[in-house]
XYZ file of N, CA and C in Angstrom:
726
model
N 0.841 -1.199 0.000
C 0.000 0.000 0.000
C 0.876 1.249 0.000
N 0.434 2.256 -0.678
C 1.215 3.491 -0.771
C 1.283 4.199 0.573
N 2.208 5.148 0.667
C 2.400 5.859 1.926
C 1.173 6.669 2.331
N 0.380 7.088 1.337
C -0.805 7.883 1.663
C -1.987 7.024 2.093
N -1.757 5.708 2.211
C -2.811 4.819 2.682
C -3.731 4.307 1.607
N -3.527 4.732 0.351
C -4.378 4.281 -0.734
C -3.844 2.976 -1.326
N -4.732 2.258 -1.982
C -4.332 0.994 -2.579
C -3.483 1.228 -3.829
N -2.561 0.292 -4.073
C -1.769 0.331 -5.303
C -2.117 -0.855 -6.198
N -2.441 -1.994 -5.561
C -2.765 -3.214 -6.308
C -3.958 -3.895 -5.641
N -4.959 -4.227 -6.427
C -6.170 -4.819 -5.857
C -6.581 -6.061 -6.623
N -7.387 -6.888 -5.958
C -8.059 -8.018 -6.601
C -9.553 -7.748 -6.544
N -10.189 -7.746 -7.698
C -11.637 -7.557 -7.781
C -12.291 -8.917 -7.943
N -13.181 -9.256 -7.018
C -13.921 -10.531 -7.091
C -15.309 -10.259 -7.639
N -15.595 -10.827 -8.808
C -16.901 -10.689 -9.438
C -17.640 -12.019 -9.383
N -18.907 -11.990 -9.024
C -19.705 -13.210 -9.062
C -20.146 -13.474 -10.496
N -20.446 -14.715 -10.790
C -20.967 -15.026 -12.117
C -22.281 -14.328 -12.369
N -23.090 -14.204 -11.320
C -24.394 -13.554 -11.447
C -24.258 -12.095 -11.877
N -23.145 -11.463 -11.503
C -22.932 -10.062 -11.881
C -22.828 -9.919 -13.391
N -22.297 -10.941 -14.065
C -22.154 -10.896 -15.516
C -23.459 -11.246 -16.229
N -24.358 -11.911 -15.513
C -25.634 -12.305 -16.119
C -26.635 -11.161 -16.133
N -26.460 -10.187 -15.232
C -27.401 -9.076 -15.143
C -28.782 -9.540 -14.739
N -29.799 -8.908 -15.270
C -31.181 -9.240 -14.906
C -31.636 -10.562 -15.497
N -30.876 -11.087 -16.457
C -31.249 -12.365 -17.076
C -31.131 -13.524 -16.083
N -30.199 -13.410 -15.161
C -30.033 -14.439 -14.145
C -29.253 -15.651 -14.594
N -29.020 -15.786 -15.892
C -28.264 -16.939 -16.406
C -27.476 -16.498 -17.631
N -26.308 -17.100 -17.814
C -25.496 -16.771 -18.974
C -24.819 -15.420 -18.842
N -24.523 -14.796 -19.967
C -23.786 -13.539 -19.997
C -24.594 -12.473 -20.719
N -24.734 -11.321 -20.080
C -25.398 -10.180 -20.698
C -24.307 -9.260 -21.252
N -24.157 -9.162 -22.574
C -23.069 -8.353 -23.164
C -23.084 -6.895 -22.698
N -24.255 -6.323 -22.507
C -24.327 -4.922 -22.070
C -23.785 -4.759 -20.653
N -24.099 -5.715 -19.796
C -23.600 -5.678 -18.413
C -22.083 -5.844 -18.400
N -21.582 -6.793 -19.179
C -20.138 -7.030 -19.227
C -19.412 -5.796 -19.772
N -19.984 -5.145 -20.767
C -19.377 -3.926 -21.314
C -19.361 -2.815 -20.273
N -20.442 -2.704 -19.497
C -20.491 -1.702 -18.426
C -19.399 -1.962 -17.391
N -19.196 -3.225 -17.039
C -18.133 -3.583 -16.098
C -16.769 -3.235 -16.677
N -16.596 -3.493 -17.973
C -15.320 -3.193 -18.634
C -15.009 -1.700 -18.575
N -16.018 -0.873 -18.783
C -15.830 0.581 -18.716
C -15.401 0.997 -17.319
N -16.049 0.412 -16.298
C -15.712 0.755 -14.913
C -14.315 0.276 -14.544
N -13.940 -0.896 -15.031
C -12.601 -1.428 -14.746
C -11.545 -0.577 -15.450
N -11.859 -0.104 -16.656
C -10.934 0.781 -17.373
C -10.664 2.043 -16.558
N -11.679 2.557 -15.881
C -11.502 3.736 -15.041
C -10.484 3.469 -13.937
N -10.520 2.262 -13.390
C -9.568 1.891 -12.336
C -8.152 1.864 -12.903
N -8.000 1.260 -14.077
C -6.681 1.187 -14.722
C -6.164 2.592 -15.023
N -7.040 3.454 -15.537
C -6.640 4.825 -15.895
C -6.280 5.655 -14.679
N -6.781 5.245 -13.502
C -6.440 5.962 -12.270
C -5.038 5.617 -11.774
N -4.422 4.620 -12.405
C -3.056 4.246 -12.042
C -2.940 3.028 -11.149
N -4.057 2.408 -10.795
C -4.023 1.228 -9.942
C -3.749 -0.033 -10.754
N -3.133 -1.011 -10.112
C -2.941 -2.322 -10.720
C -4.093 -3.208 -10.273
N -4.704 -3.927 -11.225
C -5.891 -4.697 -10.890
C -5.862 -6.105 -11.479
N -6.233 -7.059 -10.653
C -6.453 -8.439 -11.088
C -7.900 -8.782 -10.760
N -8.462 -9.723 -11.486
C -9.878 -10.067 -11.337
C -10.034 -11.576 -11.171
N -10.944 -11.958 -10.295
C -11.340 -13.359 -10.157
C -12.837 -13.431 -10.403
N -13.237 -14.257 -11.367
C -14.650 -14.429 -11.685
C -15.220 -15.684 -11.036
N -16.475 -15.612 -10.624
C -17.209 -16.803 -10.250
C -17.807 -17.428 -11.500
N -18.518 -18.535 -11.329
C -19.119 -19.200 -12.486
C -20.579 -19.545 -12.283
N -21.186 -18.948 -11.242
C -22.550 -19.315 -10.863
C -23.615 -18.989 -11.881
N -23.295 -18.154 -12.869
C -24.270 -17.860 -13.917
C -24.424 -19.022 -14.893
N -23.496 -19.988 -14.817
C -23.589 -21.189 -15.643
C -23.738 -22.461 -14.800
N -22.919 -22.552 -13.748
C -22.886 -23.810 -13.002
C -22.269 -23.584 -11.632
N -22.852 -24.218 -10.637
C -22.291 -24.212 -9.281
C -21.940 -25.640 -8.898
N -20.668 -25.865 -8.610
C -20.221 -27.210 -8.266
C -20.944 -27.792 -7.069
N -21.159 -26.957 -6.044
C -21.798 -27.455 -4.830
C -23.231 -27.888 -5.102
N -23.905 -27.195 -6.033
C -25.279 -27.556 -6.376
C -25.322 -28.904 -7.071
N -24.364 -29.125 -7.970
C -24.311 -30.404 -8.667
C -24.043 -31.554 -7.720
N -23.174 -31.328 -6.733
C -22.826 -32.405 -5.798
C -23.992 -32.774 -4.893
N -24.850 -31.792 -4.575
C -26.008 -32.091 -3.716
C -27.064 -32.901 -4.455
N -26.951 -32.968 -5.780
C -27.915 -33.736 -6.583
C -27.342 -35.073 -7.033
N -26.288 -35.492 -6.365
C -25.751 -36.827 -6.617
C -24.519 -36.883 -7.494
N -24.080 -35.755 -8.065
C -22.884 -35.763 -8.904
C -21.629 -35.825 -8.040
N -20.616 -36.493 -8.553
C -19.326 -36.522 -7.861
C -18.850 -35.092 -7.623
N -18.460 -34.761 -6.398
C -18.116 -33.390 -6.032
C -16.943 -32.856 -6.851
N -15.910 -33.658 -7.038
C -14.752 -33.177 -7.790
C -15.143 -32.859 -9.231
N -15.938 -33.743 -9.843
C -16.387 -33.514 -11.221
C -17.218 -32.238 -11.306
N -18.135 -32.067 -10.361
C -18.988 -30.874 -10.344
C -18.159 -29.609 -10.183
N -17.138 -29.664 -9.341
C -16.295 -28.493 -9.131
C -15.461 -28.160 -10.372
N -14.961 -29.185 -11.065
C -14.208 -28.935 -12.292
C -15.097 -28.285 -13.347
N -16.363 -28.693 -13.403
C -17.305 -28.056 -14.326
C -17.474 -26.571 -13.973
N -17.519 -26.280 -12.682
C -17.603 -24.891 -12.247
C -16.381 -24.083 -12.653
N -15.206 -24.709 -12.600
C -13.979 -24.026 -13.021
C -14.048 -23.660 -14.494
N -14.600 -24.556 -15.309
C -14.744 -24.267 -16.737
C -15.688 -23.100 -16.959
N -16.720 -23.000 -16.126
C -17.657 -21.868 -16.225
C -16.931 -20.546 -15.970
N -15.990 -20.540 -15.019
C -15.246 -19.292 -14.745
C -14.374 -18.898 -15.928
N -13.911 -19.878 -16.690
C -13.090 -19.574 -17.863
C -13.936 -18.902 -18.936
N -15.161 -19.396 -19.143
C -16.077 -18.757 -20.100
C -16.284 -17.289 -19.717
N -16.561 -17.046 -18.440
C -16.778 -15.670 -17.975
C -15.531 -14.815 -18.155
N -14.377 -15.395 -17.890
C -13.120 -14.639 -17.997
C -12.821 -14.235 -19.427
N -13.089 -15.123 -20.369
C -12.855 -14.805 -21.772
C -13.815 -13.706 -22.245
N -15.059 -13.768 -21.773
C -16.038 -12.733 -22.134
C -15.607 -11.375 -21.604
N -15.116 -11.351 -20.356
C -14.674 -10.086 -19.771
C -13.413 -9.581 -20.452
N -12.503 -10.486 -20.781
C -11.296 -10.087 -21.507
C -11.652 -9.430 -22.841
N -12.575 -10.038 -23.564
C -12.988 -9.492 -24.856
C -13.576 -8.089 -24.698
N -14.427 -7.919 -23.682
C -15.047 -6.608 -23.444
C -13.992 -5.569 -23.071
N -13.041 -5.946 -22.232
C -11.987 -5.014 -21.819
C -11.123 -4.597 -23.005
N -10.749 -5.548 -23.829
C -9.867 -5.218 -24.953
C -10.611 -4.414 -26.017
N -11.925 -4.635 -26.129
C -12.725 -3.790 -27.021
C -12.764 -2.349 -26.534
N -12.536 -2.159 -25.241
C -12.488 -0.817 -24.656
C -11.056 -0.301 -24.520
N -10.126 -0.996 -25.159
C -8.747 -0.517 -25.186
C -7.915 -0.857 -23.969
N -8.346 -1.836 -23.184
C -7.613 -2.216 -21.972
C -6.859 -3.525 -22.216
N -5.537 -3.510 -22.228
C -4.782 -4.763 -22.425
C -5.048 -5.720 -21.267
N -5.358 -6.962 -21.604
C -5.809 -7.928 -20.599
C -5.187 -9.297 -20.849
N -4.876 -9.993 -19.782
C -4.384 -11.367 -19.881
C -5.240 -12.271 -18.990
N -5.637 -13.409 -19.534
C -6.314 -14.424 -18.731
C -5.287 -15.486 -18.369
N -5.224 -15.809 -17.084
C -4.357 -16.888 -16.627
C -5.217 -17.947 -15.942
N -5.060 -19.183 -16.375
C -5.885 -20.263 -15.833
C -5.074 -21.185 -14.925
N -5.753 -21.677 -13.896
C -5.118 -22.629 -12.981
C -5.103 -24.026 -13.591
N -5.921 -24.251 -14.618
C -5.912 -25.497 -15.383
C -5.313 -25.177 -16.741
N -4.298 -25.899 -17.146
C -3.605 -25.569 -18.389
C -4.547 -25.634 -19.593
N -4.567 -24.548 -20.352
C -5.437 -24.424 -21.518
C -4.746 -23.474 -22.491
N -3.621 -23.914 -23.026
C -2.694 -23.030 -23.729
C -3.284 -22.359 -24.967
N -4.278 -23.004 -25.600
C -4.827 -22.428 -26.829
C -5.599 -21.133 -26.589
N -6.096 -20.938 -25.361
C -6.950 -19.772 -25.122
C -6.467 -18.857 -23.999
N -5.526 -19.317 -23.179
C -5.089 -18.490 -22.045
C -3.711 -18.932 -21.573
N -3.066 -18.047 -20.842
C -1.795 -18.392 -20.216
C -2.039 -19.284 -19.007
N -1.088 -20.131 -18.707
C -1.131 -20.873 -17.450
C -0.705 -19.929 -16.322
N -1.341 -20.060 -15.153
C -1.041 -19.143 -14.054
C 0.413 -19.263 -13.623
N 1.123 -18.151 -13.683
C 2.482 -18.035 -13.153
C 2.526 -16.738 -12.359
N 2.801 -16.836 -11.093
C 2.727 -15.686 -10.197
C 3.572 -14.512 -10.676
N 4.826 -14.744 -10.958
C 5.723 -13.652 -11.333
C 5.303 -13.003 -12.653
N 4.777 -13.813 -13.577
C 4.309 -13.253 -14.844
C 3.074 -12.390 -14.622
N 2.190 -12.848 -13.735
C 0.979 -12.068 -13.426
C 1.354 -10.705 -12.857
N 2.309 -10.687 -11.937
C 2.750 -9.427 -11.340
C 3.363 -8.518 -12.391
N 4.145 -9.090 -13.292
C 4.774 -8.283 -14.339
C 3.732 -7.685 -15.272
N 2.704 -8.457 -15.595
C 1.623 -7.929 -16.433
C 1.000 -6.691 -15.780
N 0.721 -6.792 -14.490
C 0.083 -5.676 -13.787
C 1.000 -4.466 -13.706
N 2.270 -4.715 -13.510
C 3.228 -3.609 -13.478
C 3.275 -2.868 -14.816
N 2.940 -3.564 -15.893
C 2.914 -2.957 -17.227
C 1.551 -2.360 -17.566
N 0.638 -2.353 -16.593
C -0.653 -1.739 -16.811
C -1.717 -2.653 -17.388
N -1.443 -3.942 -17.437
C -2.420 -4.901 -17.955
C -3.319 -5.409 -16.842
N -4.558 -5.683 -17.193
C -5.474 -6.337 -16.256
C -5.251 -7.840 -16.365
N -5.138 -8.511 -15.232
C -4.965 -9.963 -15.224
C -6.231 -10.599 -14.655
N -6.792 -11.558 -15.386
C -7.978 -12.278 -14.930
C -7.564 -13.696 -14.571
N -7.767 -14.052 -13.313
C -7.428 -15.395 -12.846
C -8.651 -16.297 -13.002
N -8.527 -17.317 -13.847
C -9.656 -18.199 -14.146
C -9.393 -19.621 -13.638
N -10.452 -20.415 -13.605
C -10.403 -21.829 -13.208
C -10.103 -22.019 -11.728
N -10.479 -21.043 -10.932
C -10.320 -21.183 -9.482
C -8.886 -21.433 -9.079
N -8.715 -22.280 -8.075
C -7.365 -22.666 -7.641
C -6.834 -23.823 -8.471
N -7.706 -24.402 -9.304
C -7.335 -25.592 -10.066
C -7.616 -26.868 -9.303
N -8.170 -26.722 -8.098
C -8.471 -27.876 -7.247
C -9.935 -27.875 -6.835
N -10.570 -29.052 -6.796
C -11.946 -29.111 -6.301
C -12.002 -28.817 -4.809
N -13.186 -28.532 -4.319
C -13.452 -28.262 -2.895
C -13.017 -26.860 -2.460
N -12.535 -26.050 -3.386
C -12.162 -24.683 -3.042
C -12.990 -23.714 -3.876
N -13.535 -22.702 -3.225
C -14.415 -21.743 -3.898
C -13.605 -20.681 -4.638
N -14.308 -19.901 -5.470
C -13.633 -18.780 -6.132
C -13.352 -17.663 -5.128
N -14.068 -17.633 -4.003
C -13.718 -16.696 -2.927
C -12.329 -17.025 -2.382
N -12.092 -18.313 -2.174
C -10.777 -18.743 -1.705
C -9.713 -18.440 -2.753
N -10.071 -18.598 -4.028
C -9.146 -18.234 -5.111
C -8.746 -16.767 -5.000
N -9.734 -15.892 -4.793
C -9.448 -14.460 -4.673
C -8.499 -14.193 -3.510
N -8.737 -14.848 -2.382
C -7.875 -14.657 -1.210
C -6.465 -15.188 -1.467
N -6.387 -16.355 -2.087
C -5.090 -16.965 -2.380
C -4.280 -16.123 -3.365
N -4.916 -15.712 -4.456
C -4.201 -14.917 -5.458
C -3.804 -13.549 -4.882
N -4.671 -12.966 -4.072
C -4.350 -11.685 -3.449
C -3.103 -11.803 -2.582
N -3.000 -12.904 -1.841
C -1.821 -13.134 -1.003
C -0.578 -13.339 -1.868
N -0.741 -14.094 -2.941
C 0.407 -14.423 -3.795
C 0.964 -13.194 -4.518
N 0.084 -12.334 -4.997
C 0.557 -11.159 -5.749
C 0.743 -9.939 -4.846
N 0.554 -10.134 -3.537
C 0.728 -9.082 -2.539
C -0.194 -7.891 -2.811
N -1.470 -8.202 -3.041
C -2.473 -7.156 -3.259
C -2.751 -6.428 -1.953
N -3.129 -5.172 -2.075
C -3.420 -4.357 -0.895
C -4.823 -4.599 -0.358
N -5.731 -5.110 -1.199
C -7.106 -5.331 -0.766
C -7.839 -6.210 -1.773
N -8.923 -6.819 -1.288
C -9.846 -7.546 -2.154
C -11.150 -6.761 -2.193
N -11.640 -6.483 -3.392
C -12.924 -5.817 -3.547
C -13.963 -6.883 -3.887
N -14.895 -7.106 -2.971
C -15.942 -8.113 -3.159
C -17.182 -7.425 -3.717
N -17.420 -7.598 -5.011
C -18.564 -6.961 -5.658
C -19.808 -7.834 -5.470
N -20.791 -7.315 -4.758
C -22.022 -8.054 -4.484
C -23.164 -7.500 -5.333
N -24.038 -8.360 -5.731
C -25.172 -7.947 -6.559
C -26.387 -7.680 -5.678
N -26.886 -6.445 -5.724
C -28.140 -6.122 -5.052
C -28.041 -5.718 -3.593
N -26.860 -5.758 -2.988
C -26.708 -5.335 -1.592
C -25.532 -4.370 -1.471
N -25.650 -3.424 -0.543
C -24.646 -2.360 -0.411
C -23.443 -2.751 0.437
N -23.550 -3.844 1.189
C -22.453 -4.251 2.058
C -22.830 -5.504 2.820
N -22.307 -5.628 4.033
C -22.593 -6.788 4.878
C -23.617 -6.393 5.938
N -24.676 -7.180 6.051
C -25.753 -6.907 7.005
C -25.782 -7.964 8.110
N -26.453 -7.615 9.212
C -26.565 -8.560 10.322
C -27.560 -9.677 10.020
N -28.406 -9.479 9.006
C -29.318 -10.514 8.520
C -29.680 -10.177 7.077
N -30.446 -11.009 6.435
C -30.765 -10.825 5.020
C -31.682 -9.612 4.834
N -31.196 -8.535 4.182
C -32.025 -7.337 4.011
C -33.227 -7.571 3.095
N -33.152 -8.614 2.253
C -34.278 -8.921 1.371
C -35.446 -9.529 2.145
N -35.127 -10.105 3.299
C -36.167 -10.748 4.107
C -36.518 -9.946 5.352
N -35.652 -9.038 5.749
C -35.869 -8.264 6.969
C -35.553 -6.792 6.703
N -36.578 -5.977 6.660
C -36.404 -4.554 6.354
C -35.636 -3.798 7.435
N -35.536 -4.392 8.620
C -34.809 -3.729 9.709
C -33.347 -4.189 9.796
N -32.878 -4.895 8.775
C -31.490 -5.355 8.760
C -30.545 -4.163 8.835
N -29.468 -4.321 9.578
C -28.498 -3.240 9.783
C -27.205 -3.569 9.043
N -26.699 -2.590 8.268
C -25.452 -2.794 7.537
C -24.263 -2.360 8.391
N -23.240 -3.182 8.401
C -22.009 -2.858 9.120
C -21.122 -1.960 8.250
N -20.493 -0.996 8.879
C -19.509 -0.172 8.180
C -18.133 -0.824 8.232
N -17.814 -1.425 9.385
C -16.535 -2.108 9.561
C -16.736 -3.382 10.360
N -15.932 -4.393 10.065
C -15.995 -5.668 10.771
C -14.583 -6.229 10.913
N -14.405 -7.050 11.938
C -13.159 -7.784 12.079
C -13.342 -9.173 11.474
N -12.241 -9.786 11.032
C -12.333 -11.111 10.419
C -13.025 -12.125 11.337
N -12.612 -12.130 12.609
C -13.140 -13.112 13.551
C -14.648 -12.958 13.705
N -15.112 -11.723 13.713
C -16.545 -11.482 13.862
C -17.318 -12.037 12.664
N -16.746 -11.923 11.483
C -17.387 -12.463 10.277
C -17.537 -13.973 10.403
N -16.491 -14.629 10.882
C -16.514 -16.086 11.030
C -17.486 -16.505 12.124
N -17.405 -15.845 13.279
C -18.238 -16.232 14.414
C -19.723 -16.003 14.165
N -20.055 -14.959 13.423
C -21.455 -14.633 13.171
C -21.984 -15.226 11.868
N -21.115 -15.974 11.173
C -21.504 -16.624 9.911
C -22.090 -15.608 8.926
N -21.427 -14.469 8.803
C -21.893 -13.430 7.889
C -21.466 -13.746 6.461
N -22.359 -13.416 5.511
C -22.072 -13.778 4.125
C -21.157 -12.786 3.449
N -19.861 -12.951 3.708
C -18.835 -12.164 3.039
C -18.077 -13.090 2.088
N -17.404 -14.060 2.689
C -16.686 -15.126 1.984
C -16.859 -16.392 2.802
N -16.471 -17.519 2.258
C -16.486 -18.735 3.067
C -15.353 -18.662 4.092
N -15.424 -19.518 5.092
C -14.485 -19.431 6.220
C -13.033 -19.652 5.806
N -12.805 -20.492 4.808
C -11.430 -20.722 4.334
C -10.845 -19.443 3.766
N -11.640 -18.746 2.953
C -11.179 -17.498 2.337
C -10.944 -16.414 3.387
N -11.881 -16.281 4.322
C -11.736 -15.277 5.384
C -10.482 -15.541 6.215
N -10.259 -16.805 6.549
C -9.079 -17.159 7.347
C -7.794 -16.830 6.619
N -7.783 -17.070 5.310
C -6.607 -16.766 4.506
C -6.340 -15.258 4.480
N -7.410 -14.477 4.356
C -7.260 -13.021 4.393
C -6.766 -12.551 5.758
N -7.303 -13.151 6.817
C -6.906 -12.783 8.168
C -5.429 -13.095 8.396
N -4.992 -14.279 7.977
C -3.604 -14.682 8.189
C -2.621 -13.793 7.431
N -3.083 -13.235 6.302
C -2.193 -12.426 5.472
C -2.511 -10.928 5.532
N -3.406 -10.562 6.460
C -3.743 -9.153 6.708
C -4.214 -8.439 5.433
N -5.122 -9.086 4.713
C -5.656 -8.497 3.486
C -7.053 -7.958 3.768
N -7.271 -6.659 3.728
C -8.609 -6.109 3.958
C -9.555 -6.451 2.802
N -10.837 -6.514 3.119
C -11.868 -6.850 2.141
C -12.899 -5.729 2.132
N -13.205 -5.216 0.957
C -14.247 -4.195 0.815
C -15.436 -4.835 0.109
N -16.565 -4.885 0.798
C -17.790 -5.477 0.233
C -18.699 -4.338 -0.203
N -19.081 -4.317 -1.485
C -19.855 -3.191 -1.999
C -20.838 -3.656 -3.063
N -21.718 -2.744 -3.469
C -22.770 -3.048 -4.436
C -22.267 -2.818 -5.862
N -22.255 -3.888 -6.666
C -21.776 -3.791 -8.035
C -22.795 -3.115 -8.951
N -24.052 -3.066 -8.520
C -25.118 -2.540 -9.384
C -25.048 -1.025 -9.564
N -24.326 -0.341 -8.711
C -24.239 1.111 -8.786
C -22.988 1.525 -9.561
N -23.211 2.154 -10.709
C -22.099 2.572 -11.567
C -21.152 3.511 -10.817
N -19.867 3.229 -10.949
C -18.859 4.056 -10.287
C -18.363 3.480 -8.978
N -19.043 2.447 -8.486
C -18.651 1.877 -7.194
C -17.319 1.142 -7.242
N -16.980 0.563 -8.392
C -15.705 -0.149 -8.477
C -14.545 0.822 -8.280
N -14.585 1.941 -8.990
C -13.524 2.939 -8.846
C -13.523 3.526 -7.441
N -14.710 3.773 -6.900
C -14.793 4.345 -5.546
C -14.155 3.412 -4.524
N -14.470 2.108 -4.623
C -13.901 1.133 -3.694
C -12.404 0.992 -3.904
N -11.979 0.964 -5.170
C -10.556 0.812 -5.485
C -9.738 2.016 -5.035
N -10.383 3.177 -4.993
C -9.687 4.410 -4.593
C -9.592 4.563 -3.081
N -10.173 3.610 -2.348
C -10.109 3.658 -0.901
C -11.172 4.513 -0.255
N -12.193 4.917 -1.031
C -13.290 5.698 -0.455
C -14.109 4.837 0.498
N -14.771 5.493 1.437
C -15.607 4.764 2.389
C -16.896 4.352 1.700
N -16.964 3.084 1.352
C -18.115 2.557 0.628
C -18.353 1.127 1.091
N -19.613 0.759 1.230
C -19.942 -0.597 1.634
C -19.437 -0.935 3.023
N -18.902 -2.146 3.165
C -18.379 -2.651 4.444
C -16.908 -3.012 4.308
N -16.109 -2.531 5.251
C -14.686 -2.846 5.276
C -14.439 -3.935 6.315
N -13.870 -5.050 5.864
C -13.558 -6.166 6.759
C -12.054 -6.232 6.960
N -11.627 -6.170 8.211
C -10.219 -6.364 8.525
C -9.330 -5.160 8.291
N -9.925 -4.023 7.995
C -9.097 -2.854 7.726
C -9.040 -1.886 8.887
N -9.608 -2.298 10.037
C -9.650 -1.392 11.188
C -8.270 -1.266 11.817
N -7.978 -0.062 12.282
C -6.669 0.202 12.901
C -6.845 0.475 14.376
């Protein structure tokens, strides 16, 4: 992190649902283009950015396993879904003039680079956006954990958790309880103990061990990505309390 307390390098975690927009399934080109424009603003501000996509707009491994499918097979299918999303986002970014590299945890040389930590860092230093696809490359690990792991590996200053339809972290589901209260700041341990929907416990623990703050914000509001990346007070800050 820079001396002025602002972020220099961030990991943006996007859910698959964020790319689907109101359709709820698949990819909405207009939504992806809007995200590309917002991400370009972050790059133009001078920040280094990497992205981790979810795949829930096509397939959720955990859902497949609960219906009798082998868990490892279901999770690998989910990893492939993240690659589809990553290629779509790469195309949108490059159409907007943003140089982008997709790196996959599963070797797929015809369409993307294989993940190499030092190469990813070098890409970002040159102003390129790096999209980490295919999760960790291992079943039983979520894309939230991927975001935490990659953030630790590339020494990111923060993880931006883009949520669809909610402004931050609440004490209960705001869609079901109108009196739900949004937290401005939280500690990692409190997130785990209260089972708050920020990340899964593995991802939160990884962030806690490596002192990586998490900013949870609403992706539906244009300009929020740049605001969160710039260190503005937006949404809920986890683990950034001093």
